[in-house]
Amino acid sequence: MAEKVFSLWVFLLLLHPVKPADVATPLLDGFSSGFSAAGNNLTLDGVAAVESNGVLQLTNYDTTMAPGHAFYSNPIQFKNSSGEVMSFSTSFAFAIIPQPGKQGGDGLAFAISPAKGIPGANAGSYIALFNSSNDGNSSNRILAVEFDTYMNAEYGETDNNHVAVDINSIKSNKSAQVPFNLTSGQVIQAWINYNSPTNQLDVRVAMDSAKPSSILLSDKVNLSEILNESMYIGFSAATGLFTSSHYILGWSFNMNGEAKSLNLSQLPKIQLPSATGTKKNRKGLIVGVSVSCALAVILLSALTFYIVRRKKMADAVEDWEHNIGPHRFPYEELKKATRGFKEKELIGSGGFGRVYKGILPNSDTQVAVKRIPQDSKRGLQAFISEVATIGRLRHRNLVQLLGWCRREADLLLVYEFMPNGSLDNHLFDEPKSILSWEQRFKIIKGVASGLLYLHEEWEKTVVHRDIKAANVLLDSEFNARLSDFGLAKLYEHGSNPSTTRVVGTLGYMAPELTRTSKPTTSSDVYAFGALLLEVVCGRRPINPTASSEELMLVDWVWEKWAVGAVLDVVDARMEGKFDEAEAVLVLKLGLICSNDDADVRPSMRMVVRYLEGELELREEVAMPYKKKGRGDGGGRSTVEFEDYTQSFPTTSSVYDVGGRHIEESPLW
Ligand SMILES: *[C@@H]1O[C@H](CO)[C@@H](O)[C@H](O)[C@H]1NC(C)=O
Ligand SMILES: *[C@@H]1O[C@H](CO)[C@@H](O)[C@H](O)[C@H]1NC(C)=O
Ligand SMILES: *[C@@H]1O[C@H](CO)[C@@H](O)[C@H](O)[C@H]1NC(C)=O
Ligand SMILES: *[C@@H]1O[C@H](CO)[C@@H](O)[C@H](O)[C@H]1NC(C)=O
Ligand SMILES: *[C@@H]1O[C@H](CO)[C@@H](O)[C@H](O)[C@H]1NC(C)=O
Ligand SMILES: *[C@@H]1O[C@H](CO)[C@@H](O)[C@H](O)[C@H]1NC(C)=O
Ligand SMILES: *[C@@H]1O[C@H](CO)[C@@H](O)[C@H](O)[C@H]1NC(C)=O
Ligand SMILES: *[C@@H]1O[C@H](CO)[C@@H](O)[C@H](O)[C@H]1NC(C)=O
Ligand SMILES: *[C@@H]1O[C@H](CO)[C@@H](O)[C@H](O)[C@H]1NC(C)=O
């Protein structure tokens, strides 16, 4: 037989009592008796679940940063005997319901994958299709048609309501805005057709049972080069900081033929959790019991009163808190996650508060919980409105804020957990292992890319204000992730409004800050320059114990540069194993960024282009720095900095304008 025809029907709706005749398929038997039973043909992972009425729920809006996959358990032959992908067709019905009162996130996708699921993929903007390390790698062999409900400017997206073709990367090959609201909660049908002879991949959508004639999105791609012979098909969805419940209500697929359209009126109905359901019922029960038993009445109602009062005091949500974007965690959940904020779970402490490691009870997600005490309600309010902004920042080189919580005057911020801690722990003192040059260069490029996003790629300019090694965290693959962005600003909000405080860290603070106390993107670039030198040299920007010529790292590097011996400064612990051209590039960039004159420092856009090799860093670029007459005290407020060093021989402190030590800054 030359042509092998495969035809698959997956009707999750067949449990529906109105159509008993359809319940005959083995697939449905599997669903009705849970997923361990024989005949179950769907493989689920993440938070995906099939409800008793046959609705496949990929994610729920109560769980942030959660992936959900559902794949047909049997592999499908995609290529014919001449090794070419055959024509196929699929249609499915879905619905997306955002968390009530919030913007939804992140979307769902039909996916063709080499595995029964997509192991290792990230939630959030990756829609559980890819992760930060494999994104764009052609060995992924993943084709996805995504329905994206969150705009990620970093992937070049321009709206939060589009369908797109993704091949091996979340950066879409082609996308089209959907003419109706994907997050309306209404059932939407999608049709995807691949025509092998023409290499045409077409997508249609409608809120209707009948297949529309007009094609919404069409991409020409030869899938024979992308897919393997045997592949799995299924669905992927994820929530991020913003969340939606993603549902699939029915699905059909056909190889070498047209998939049958679904009749929307025959699909199972989504059962929404009743508005404030369970809690209310429980209260009702308590009241009922207390009325029935005379003796218990007094006791119980007193107890109820006590509990309700305690609860109110503990977690009371005030009006102004309702419009805060990011997920608001119940205090009890965070308490449980950190085992009651146990000392043992403490992973850092400093100016902004203490940081605890935690495991969210519902999803087993590791998180870092930062607890920031506030002294005034007014400060707290400003603080929390900033949190809304921070929560919307998303980039693979930023530590994602997952949510927040307020309890009385304490603000709790919940972040992704970074298993490799902060960069300073890998550079200074006695690190457990020495970072290789490849790791260092990747970290530098990561920080640059994260900072560029904050400065230029987000809708507003965000000045980090406290770039330093302690605020660069490392994920499991040693990718750099900036933390504490925006917090320095919050810190000002929270403080006494009559004093202006410069928040920054000695050695990273641009000289103009001591005069203007107005942080700018350029003062961030200055601090980034100090960071570059540190990463290459493995030294802090100020070394109080070093000889006077090595005291200020930037001066020392500059002097070595001037005498043509700049490679002498490279961290000796790498034992000479580094790329000389890259090291010279980074050192040179470090010096240029550390220019005392704010106007000649490059923008982060330029920095990234130099680092990526798109622009050549010519000798002249460094010249303005040289002309300043280094070494004779000209231009730079060296004296002030030395004053600081003598009084406070630590680089990780927060200073006010007068140089008075305020408090230790966070380690984490
Ligand atoms: C489910 O899988 C079994 C074998 O694993 C197969 O016999 C059956 O046809 C499949 N059902 C559907 C609907 O594909
Ligand atoms: C990314 O996914 C791959 C599988 O494709 C996995 O091996 C890797 O560990 C994942 N990386 C991260 C950082 O999760
Ligand atoms: C792509 O992934 C493969 C397999 O995981 C890996 O060997 C290869 O180095 C990756 N390529 C790039 C450019 O990251
Ligand atoms: C688009 O598809 C091709 C495969 O045909 C791939 O190589 C390319 O990198 C894809 N991505 C983008 C963003 O164009
Ligand atoms: C889409 O529908 C949701 C839910 O009703 C609503 O919150 C949202 O504002 C709508 N979006 C647009 C662009 O109309
Ligand atoms: C395999 O598919 C390609 C593209 O549709 C077609 O040109 C070719 O004739 C097919 N080969 C066989 C053996 O059917
Ligand atoms: C698709 O790619 C395969 C393998 O590279 C090639 O043999 C085939 O001719 C291509 N098909 C079309 C229609 O371009
Ligand atoms: C896909 O096919 C390529 C080449 O045939 C092979 O090297 C690779 O291991 C396959 N990938 C998977 C995930 O099966
Ligand atoms: C869809 O199902 C309804 C009732 O089950 C039926 O009345 C209607 O004709 C069907 N529509 C199509 C297009 O098959």
Tab-separated table of C-alpha atoms and ligand atoms in Angstrom, residues 79 113-115 139-141 226-231, ligand 8:
chain	number	residue	atom	x	y	z
A	79	LYS	CA	6.034	11.396	6.108
A	113	SER	CA	6.210	17.654	18.707
A	114	PRO	CA	8.723	14.800	18.571
A	115	ALA	CA	7.664	13.818	22.113
A	139	SER	CA	16.652	20.512	16.636
A	140	ASN	CA	13.439	21.269	18.569
A	141	ARG	CA	11.406	20.075	15.540
A	226	ILE	CA	11.092	20.676	10.038
A	227	LEU	CA	9.231	17.586	11.183
A	228	ASN	CA	10.474	14.057	11.718
A	229	GLU	CA	8.823	10.991	10.300
A	230	SER	CA	6.987	10.121	13.461
A	231	MET	CA	5.521	12.920	15.565
B	8	LIG	C1	14.571	13.589	13.887
B	8	LIG	O1	15.211	13.148	12.720
B	8	LIG	C2	16.591	13.486	12.680
B	8	LIG	C3	17.125	13.116	11.294
B	8	LIG	O2	16.392	12.100	10.748
B	8	LIG	C4	17.296	12.747	13.806
B	8	LIG	O3	18.655	13.050	13.799
B	8	LIG	C5	16.697	13.188	15.141
B	8	LIG	O4	17.247	12.450	16.205
B	8	LIG	C6	15.199	13.001	15.145
B	8	LIG	N1	14.714	13.680	16.311
B	8	LIG	C7	13.867	13.114	17.133
B	8	LIG	C8	13.483	13.923	18.305
B	8	LIG	O5	13.407	12.002	16.941
